Amino acid sequence: MAQVNPAVTALAAAVDKAFGAKITERDLNGIEPFLRCEPATWPELARFLKDRCGMDMLACLSGIDRGKGQGLEAVYNVESCAAQRTGISIRIRVPLDNPVIPSVESVWRTADWHERECWDLVGIRFEGHHNLVRILCAEDWEGHPLRKDYKSPDRYHGIKNNVV
Amino acid sequence: MSVIHQHELELGGDGATQDNILITRVDQLINWTRKSSVWPMTFGLACCAIEMMATGASSYDIDRFGSGPFRATPRQADLMIVAGTVSHKMAPRVKRLYDQMPEPKFVMAMGACTVSGGPYIKHGYHVLKGVDRIVPVDVYVPGCPPRPEALLEGLFRIQEKMQKERLLDKTRAGARPKVLVE
């Protein structure tokens, strides 16, 4: 078991105190300590982490297709620039048929492009984003390539794509 | 002028003309000047571009063969070295650059990705499976990435092709390779 950073424990305790049962799962012992919450809790929690806990940087936003009917998941890694190595990740799971998470681009400016990438490749919709369009794939691309059930197109603009 | 062969200099025994007159074909003279200054276009799409830069730098020194001036505009370029993975999103841009180059123009597909899609051939949903699907490729240089020596060898093959050009063949119908259509 990795040694838990006391700063992370304190951070999780502060979040627990403010949000209580809204934090549905927690694991501080792994390589990447995380808290889990529902999409509806997220804007409030994000604001709390940034303003009250000093988590001023959204280091990474990952989208995951869990497969096997477990839906999609977004993982937010938030960190503090001032207190180095203090950070925590927040995991939010959404169903495959209605993958909606409130946008946090108003909290961390970085989230703008991160959320666009996550929408582009995994297909999680970030509600409230001012410009949720594709960022990596071409504008007229169809589907979300990193979904488990994704099939790449046989042709794109008349050019054969699947050759093997 | 090393390309002008000795048998073409049969001028007889007049000493005055023998030292000052060279006879050659116009095709051969123009092709010789052309192949001695093949200006590539400055653009790289992925990691192959790093190897292309190494080829341009002092160790491999592509300047020795007249191809040092990488032009920053297609209008002044003779050779397009497609160095790196071409994504479907990039493909129309590459095609446009090719269209903007003046004739005669040549294309080199550098690296496995541009030759065939390379490591992305099966699971790369976003990668064009060979740049010969959008532009006619004269020389293929395989490798991942190809070493500078390989790129130089590709340049020599382009130069060989250039020496077979015919001045009056404006359309270059015979010299132009085909675009792959499936």
Short mmCIF file of C-alpha atoms in Angstrom, two decimals:
data_model
loop_
_atom_site.label_atom_id
_atom_site.label_comp_id
_atom_site.label_asym_id
_atom_site.label_seq_id
_atom_site.Cartn_x
_atom_site.Cartn_y
_atom_site.Cartn_z
CA MET A 1 0.00 0.00 0.00
CA ALA A 2 1.37 3.37 -0.91
CA GLN A 3 1.77 5.85 1.87
CA VAL A 4 -1.09 8.32 1.89
CA ASN A 5 -0.04 11.92 1.63
CA PRO A 6 -1.34 13.65 4.80
CA ALA A 7 -2.24 16.72 2.76
CA VAL A 8 -4.50 14.55 0.60
CA THR A 9 -6.12 13.04 3.69
CA ALA A 10 -6.79 16.53 5.03
CA LEU A 11 -8.19 17.59 1.68
CA ALA A 12 -10.53 14.59 1.54
CA ALA A 13 -11.64 15.27 5.11
CA ALA A 14 -12.48 18.88 4.25
CA VAL A 15 -14.51 17.72 1.24
CA ASP A 16 -16.25 15.06 3.34
CA LYS A 17 -17.17 17.61 5.94
CA ALA A 18 -18.73 19.94 3.40
CA PHE A 19 -20.39 17.39 1.15
CA GLY A 20 -21.03 14.35 3.37
CA ALA A 21 -23.07 11.69 1.59
CA LYS A 22 -22.78 13.46 -1.75
CA ILE A 23 -19.36 11.85 -2.02
CA THR A 24 -20.45 8.39 -3.03
CA GLU A 25 -17.09 6.63 -3.00
CA ARG A 26 -13.59 7.33 -1.81
CA ASP A 27 -10.24 5.59 -2.10
CA LEU A 28 -7.18 7.38 -0.80
CA ASN A 29 -4.85 4.37 -0.73
CA GLY A 30 -4.32 3.81 -4.41
CA ILE A 31 -1.70 5.35 -6.67
CA GLU A 32 -4.24 7.96 -7.63
CA PRO A 33 -6.46 8.85 -4.64
CA PHE A 34 -9.98 9.65 -5.76
CA LEU A 35 -13.41 10.74 -4.67
CA ARG A 36 -16.54 9.92 -6.60
CA CYS A 37 -19.61 12.06 -6.91
CA GLU A 38 -22.74 12.41 -9.01
CA PRO A 39 -22.78 14.81 -11.99
CA ALA A 40 -25.22 17.11 -10.18
CA THR A 41 -22.79 17.64 -7.29
CA TRP A 42 -19.85 18.42 -9.54
CA PRO A 43 -20.11 22.22 -10.17
CA GLU A 44 -20.47 22.88 -6.46
CA LEU A 45 -17.62 20.52 -5.58
CA ALA A 46 -15.38 22.01 -8.28
CA ARG A 47 -15.97 25.49 -6.95
CA PHE A 48 -15.25 24.27 -3.41
CA LEU A 49 -11.99 22.59 -4.47
CA LYS A 50 -10.80 25.66 -6.30
CA ASP A 51 -11.86 28.40 -3.89
CA ARG A 52 -11.64 26.71 -0.51
CA CYS A 53 -9.00 24.00 -0.98
CA GLY A 54 -6.55 25.82 -3.23
CA MET A 55 -6.85 23.36 -6.09
CA ASP A 56 -6.05 25.99 -8.69
CA MET A 57 -5.05 23.70 -11.54
CA LEU A 58 -7.03 21.16 -13.50
CA ALA A 59 -4.06 19.05 -14.56
CA CYS A 60 -5.94 16.51 -16.60
CA LEU A 61 -9.38 15.44 -17.67
CA SER A 62 -9.73 11.89 -18.93
CA GLY A 63 -12.70 10.16 -20.44
CA ILE A 64 -13.10 6.42 -20.02
CA ASP A 65 -15.50 3.98 -21.62
CA ARG A 66 -15.90 1.39 -18.87
CA GLY A 67 -17.62 -1.09 -21.16
CA LYS A 68 -19.75 -4.05 -20.00
CA GLY A 69 -22.74 -1.78 -19.42
CA GLN A 70 -20.92 0.34 -16.87
CA GLY A 71 -21.19 3.51 -18.89
CA LEU A 72 -18.69 6.30 -19.27
CA GLU A 73 -16.50 7.94 -16.70
CA ALA A 74 -14.73 11.26 -16.47
CA VAL A 75 -11.66 11.59 -14.28
CA TYR A 76 -10.59 15.06 -13.23
CA ASN A 77 -7.11 15.46 -11.75
CA VAL A 78 -6.96 18.65 -9.74
CA GLU A 79 -3.80 19.95 -8.16
CA SER A 80 -2.50 22.86 -6.18
CA CYS A 81 0.36 24.80 -7.75
CA ALA A 82 1.32 26.33 -4.41
CA ALA A 83 1.39 23.11 -2.38
CA GLN A 84 3.28 20.81 -4.67
CA ARG A 85 2.23 17.17 -4.93
CA THR A 86 -1.09 17.91 -3.32
CA GLY A 87 -3.88 16.85 -5.55
CA ILE A 88 -6.79 14.51 -5.85
CA SER A 89 -8.87 13.10 -8.61
CA ILE A 90 -12.61 13.24 -8.90
CA ARG A 91 -14.39 10.50 -10.78
CA ILE A 92 -17.84 10.88 -12.22
CA ARG A 93 -19.72 8.07 -13.87
CA VAL A 94 -22.50 8.65 -16.40
CA PRO A 95 -24.76 6.25 -18.33
CA LEU A 96 -23.91 5.51 -21.95
CA ASP A 97 -27.33 6.57 -23.25
CA ASN A 98 -27.29 9.99 -21.56
CA PRO A 99 -23.69 10.99 -20.82
CA VAL A 100 -24.06 14.50 -19.44
CA ILE A 101 -21.79 16.23 -16.94
CA PRO A 102 -21.98 19.93 -16.07
CA SER A 103 -19.11 21.92 -17.55
CA VAL A 104 -16.48 23.39 -15.23
CA GLU A 105 -14.83 25.68 -17.74
CA SER A 106 -15.96 28.64 -15.66
CA VAL A 107 -14.01 27.21 -12.70
CA TRP A 108 -10.81 26.16 -14.44
CA ARG A 109 -10.19 27.87 -17.77
CA THR A 110 -8.22 24.79 -18.90
CA ALA A 111 -11.38 22.72 -18.87
CA ASP A 112 -12.48 24.40 -22.10
CA TRP A 113 -10.25 22.36 -24.42
CA HIS A 114 -10.12 19.32 -22.13
CA GLU A 115 -13.89 19.03 -22.26
CA ARG A 116 -13.91 19.45 -26.02
CA GLU A 117 -11.39 16.64 -26.36
CA CYS A 118 -13.41 14.40 -24.06
CA TRP A 119 -16.55 15.15 -26.08
CA ASP A 120 -14.72 14.52 -29.35
CA LEU A 121 -13.18 11.17 -28.45
CA VAL A 122 -15.43 9.65 -25.77
CA GLY A 123 -18.67 11.51 -26.30
CA ILE A 124 -19.40 12.88 -22.86
CA ARG A 125 -21.55 16.00 -23.21
CA PHE A 126 -20.51 18.88 -20.98
CA GLU A 127 -23.56 20.95 -20.30
CA GLY A 128 -22.96 24.68 -20.16
CA HIS A 129 -19.79 24.63 -22.28
CA HIS A 130 -19.76 27.70 -24.53
CA ASN A 131 -18.38 25.95 -27.60
CA LEU A 132 -18.58 22.19 -27.36
CA VAL A 133 -17.30 21.20 -30.80
CA ARG A 134 -14.73 18.67 -31.93
CA ILE A 135 -11.11 19.57 -31.28
CA LEU A 136 -9.03 16.72 -32.74
CA CYS A 137 -11.14 14.94 -35.33
CA ALA A 138 -12.41 16.80 -38.38
CA GLU A 139 -15.60 18.78 -37.89
CA ASP A 140 -17.69 16.40 -39.96
CA TRP A 141 -16.37 13.26 -38.27
CA GLU A 142 -19.01 10.81 -37.12
CA GLY A 143 -18.99 8.99 -33.81
CA HIS A 144 -16.63 9.06 -30.87
CA PRO A 145 -13.51 7.02 -31.68
CA LEU A 146 -12.50 5.93 -28.18
CA ARG A 147 -15.87 4.32 -27.40
CA LYS A 148 -15.70 0.54 -27.09
CA ASP A 149 -18.41 0.08 -29.71
CA TYR A 150 -16.81 2.46 -32.23
CA LYS A 151 -16.45 1.24 -35.81
CA SER A 152 -14.14 3.30 -37.97
CA PRO A 153 -15.72 4.42 -41.25
CA ASP A 154 -15.04 2.35 -44.37
CA ARG A 155 -14.65 5.53 -46.35
CA TYR A 156 -13.99 9.11 -45.46
CA HIS A 157 -14.64 11.73 -48.16
CA GLY A 158 -14.49 8.97 -50.74
CA ILE A 159 -11.08 7.71 -49.56
CA LYS A 160 -10.94 4.10 -48.46
CA ASN A 161 -10.12 3.90 -44.77
CA ASN A 162 -10.37 0.30 -43.56
CA VAL A 163 -7.83 -1.48 -45.71
CA VAL A 164 -7.02 -4.40 -43.41
CA MET B 1 29.29 19.55 -66.60
CA SER B 2 29.64 15.96 -65.68
CA VAL B 3 26.33 14.90 -67.23
CA ILE B 4 27.37 15.73 -70.77
CA HIS B 5 28.93 12.63 -72.15
CA GLN B 6 32.20 12.58 -73.94
CA HIS B 7 30.77 11.25 -77.19
CA GLU B 8 28.61 14.33 -77.49
CA LEU B 9 31.65 16.55 -77.73
CA GLU B 10 32.84 15.32 -81.09
CA LEU B 11 33.74 18.66 -82.58
CA GLY B 12 36.59 17.71 -84.85
CA GLY B 13 40.13 18.96 -84.73
CA ASP B 14 39.61 22.72 -84.71
CA GLY B 15 41.44 23.80 -81.57
CA ALA B 16 39.55 27.10 -81.15
CA THR B 17 36.09 25.55 -81.01
CA GLN B 18 37.09 22.47 -79.09
CA ASP B 19 37.89 24.46 -75.98
CA ASN B 20 34.87 26.74 -76.01
CA ILE B 21 31.82 24.98 -77.42
CA LEU B 22 29.74 22.28 -75.80
CA ILE B 23 26.96 20.56 -77.61
CA THR B 24 24.14 18.89 -75.72
CA ARG B 25 20.40 18.41 -75.89
CA VAL B 26 18.17 21.14 -74.44
CA ASP B 27 16.31 18.49 -72.45
CA GLN B 28 19.51 17.29 -70.95
CA LEU B 29 20.77 20.75 -70.04
CA ILE B 30 17.49 21.81 -68.43
CA ASN B 31 17.14 18.53 -66.60
CA TRP B 32 20.68 18.84 -65.36
CA THR B 33 20.04 22.29 -63.92
CA ARG B 34 16.76 21.12 -62.45
CA LYS B 35 18.10 18.07 -60.73
CA SER B 36 21.00 20.09 -59.33
CA SER B 37 18.66 22.36 -57.42
CA VAL B 38 15.68 20.36 -56.22
CA TRP B 39 14.05 22.67 -53.72
CA PRO B 40 11.84 20.83 -51.25
CA MET B 41 8.90 22.42 -49.50
CA THR B 42 9.30 23.17 -45.81
CA PHE B 43 6.76 21.16 -43.96
CA GLY B 44 6.77 18.16 -41.68
CA LEU B 45 3.75 16.36 -40.32
CA ALA B 46 5.23 14.10 -37.64
CA CYS B 47 8.38 12.43 -36.38
CA CYS B 48 9.80 11.81 -39.88
CA ALA B 49 10.23 15.57 -40.10
CA ILE B 50 12.89 15.36 -37.39
CA GLU B 51 14.87 12.99 -39.57
CA MET B 52 14.31 15.28 -42.53
CA MET B 53 15.74 18.16 -40.49
CA ALA B 54 18.75 15.99 -39.61
CA THR B 55 19.22 15.39 -43.32
CA GLY B 56 19.28 19.12 -43.84
CA ALA B 57 21.71 19.76 -41.01
CA SER B 58 25.48 19.58 -41.18
CA SER B 59 26.02 15.86 -40.54
CA TYR B 60 24.16 14.70 -43.63
CA ASP B 61 24.09 18.03 -45.41
CA ILE B 62 21.50 17.75 -48.16
CA ASP B 63 23.03 20.98 -49.53
CA ARG B 64 25.73 18.86 -51.15
CA PHE B 65 23.13 17.74 -53.66
CA GLY B 66 21.53 21.12 -54.26
CA SER B 67 18.47 20.52 -52.09
CA GLY B 68 19.35 22.76 -49.18
CA PRO B 69 16.84 25.55 -49.70
CA PHE B 70 13.67 24.28 -48.07
CA ARG B 71 11.11 26.73 -49.39
CA ALA B 72 8.41 28.10 -47.14
CA THR B 73 5.92 28.31 -49.97
CA PRO B 74 4.67 25.70 -52.43
CA ARG B 75 5.05 28.22 -55.27
CA GLN B 76 8.84 27.95 -55.14
CA ALA B 77 9.13 24.25 -54.41
CA ASP B 78 9.92 21.41 -56.80
CA LEU B 79 9.66 18.55 -54.39
CA MET B 80 7.14 17.73 -51.70
CA ILE B 81 8.59 15.45 -49.04
CA VAL B 82 5.58 14.18 -47.15
CA ALA B 83 7.36 13.55 -43.87
CA GLY B 84 5.04 12.03 -41.32
CA THR B 85 1.61 10.65 -40.59
CA VAL B 86 -1.12 12.18 -42.74
CA SER B 87 -4.41 12.25 -40.88
CA HIS B 88 -7.73 12.46 -42.66
CA LYS B 89 -8.04 15.97 -41.30
CA MET B 90 -4.67 16.97 -42.78
CA ALA B 91 -5.17 15.24 -46.13
CA PRO B 92 -7.08 18.07 -47.89
CA ARG B 93 -4.39 20.53 -46.79
CA VAL B 94 -1.62 18.34 -48.19
CA LYS B 95 -3.57 18.01 -51.44
CA ARG B 96 -3.99 21.77 -51.64
CA LEU B 97 -0.25 22.34 -51.11
CA TYR B 98 0.48 19.88 -53.89
CA ASP B 99 -1.95 21.64 -56.20
CA GLN B 100 -0.26 24.97 -55.49
CA MET B 101 3.18 23.75 -56.59
CA PRO B 102 4.26 24.67 -60.12
CA GLU B 103 5.14 22.01 -62.68
CA PRO B 104 7.28 20.02 -62.86
CA LYS B 105 6.64 18.75 -59.36
CA PHE B 106 7.63 15.63 -57.54
CA VAL B 107 6.41 13.90 -54.42
CA MET B 108 8.35 11.74 -52.03
CA ALA B 109 6.45 9.63 -49.48
CA MET B 110 8.78 9.51 -46.52
CA GLY B 111 8.24 6.87 -43.86
CA ALA B 112 5.90 3.96 -43.26
CA CYS B 113 2.87 6.16 -42.49
CA THR B 114 2.87 7.99 -45.78
CA VAL B 115 3.78 4.86 -47.73
CA SER B 116 0.88 2.77 -46.45
CA GLY B 117 -0.47 4.00 -43.11
CA GLY B 118 2.35 2.25 -41.26
CA PRO B 119 1.57 1.27 -37.67
CA TYR B 120 -1.87 2.85 -38.04
CA ILE B 121 -2.91 0.56 -40.85
CA LYS B 122 -5.40 -1.42 -38.76
CA HIS B 123 -6.50 0.62 -35.76
CA GLY B 124 -5.73 4.17 -36.84
CA TYR B 125 -9.24 5.39 -37.56
CA HIS B 126 -7.92 8.88 -38.32
CA VAL B 127 -4.94 8.09 -40.55
CA LEU B 128 -4.84 8.21 -44.33
CA LYS B 129 -3.60 4.79 -45.41
CA GLY B 130 -0.91 6.02 -47.76
CA VAL B 131 -0.48 9.50 -49.18
CA ASP B 132 -0.73 8.02 -52.70
CA ARG B 133 -4.49 8.09 -52.17
CA ILE B 134 -4.49 11.86 -52.60
CA VAL B 135 -1.33 12.83 -54.52
CA PRO B 136 0.78 10.99 -57.11
CA VAL B 137 3.91 9.68 -55.40
CA ASP B 138 7.15 9.45 -57.36
CA VAL B 139 9.39 7.82 -54.78
CA TYR B 140 8.59 5.82 -51.67
CA VAL B 141 11.12 5.85 -48.83
CA PRO B 142 10.18 3.21 -46.25
CA GLY B 143 11.35 3.25 -42.64
CA CYS B 144 10.02 4.33 -39.29
CA PRO B 145 11.47 6.86 -39.63
CA PRO B 146 13.90 6.38 -42.54
CA ARG B 147 17.48 7.29 -41.76
CA PRO B 148 18.90 10.40 -43.44
CA GLU B 149 20.89 8.20 -45.81
CA ALA B 150 17.63 6.65 -46.97
CA LEU B 151 16.10 10.07 -47.53
CA LEU B 152 19.14 11.10 -49.56
CA GLU B 153 18.81 7.91 -51.61
CA GLY B 154 15.20 8.91 -52.25
CA LEU B 155 16.42 12.29 -53.45
CA PHE B 156 18.81 10.60 -55.88
CA ARG B 157 15.92 8.57 -57.27
CA ILE B 158 13.98 11.83 -57.78
CA GLN B 159 17.02 13.25 -59.57
CA GLU B 160 17.16 10.19 -61.80
CA LYS B 161 13.52 10.71 -62.69
CA MET B 162 14.13 14.38 -63.39
CA GLN B 163 16.78 13.50 -65.94
CA LYS B 164 14.20 11.60 -67.95
CA GLU B 165 11.87 14.61 -68.27
CA ARG B 166 11.02 15.87 -71.76
CA LEU B 167 10.75 19.62 -72.25
CA LEU B 168 7.95 19.38 -74.82
CA ASP B 169 5.89 17.00 -72.69
CA LYS B 170 3.94 19.74 -70.90
CA THR B 171 1.41 17.45 -69.34
CA ARG B 172 4.05 15.03 -68.08
CA ALA B 173 1.46 12.37 -68.77
CA GLY B 174 4.06 9.69 -69.14
CA ALA B 175 6.08 10.64 -66.07
CA ARG B 176 3.32 11.23 -63.56
CA PRO B 177 2.46 8.28 -61.34
CA LYS B 178 -1.15 7.50 -60.65
CA VAL B 179 -3.19 8.31 -57.59
CA LEU B 180 -4.49 5.17 -55.94
CA VAL B 181 -8.26 4.88 -56.20
CA GLU B 182 -10.11 1.99 -54.65
#
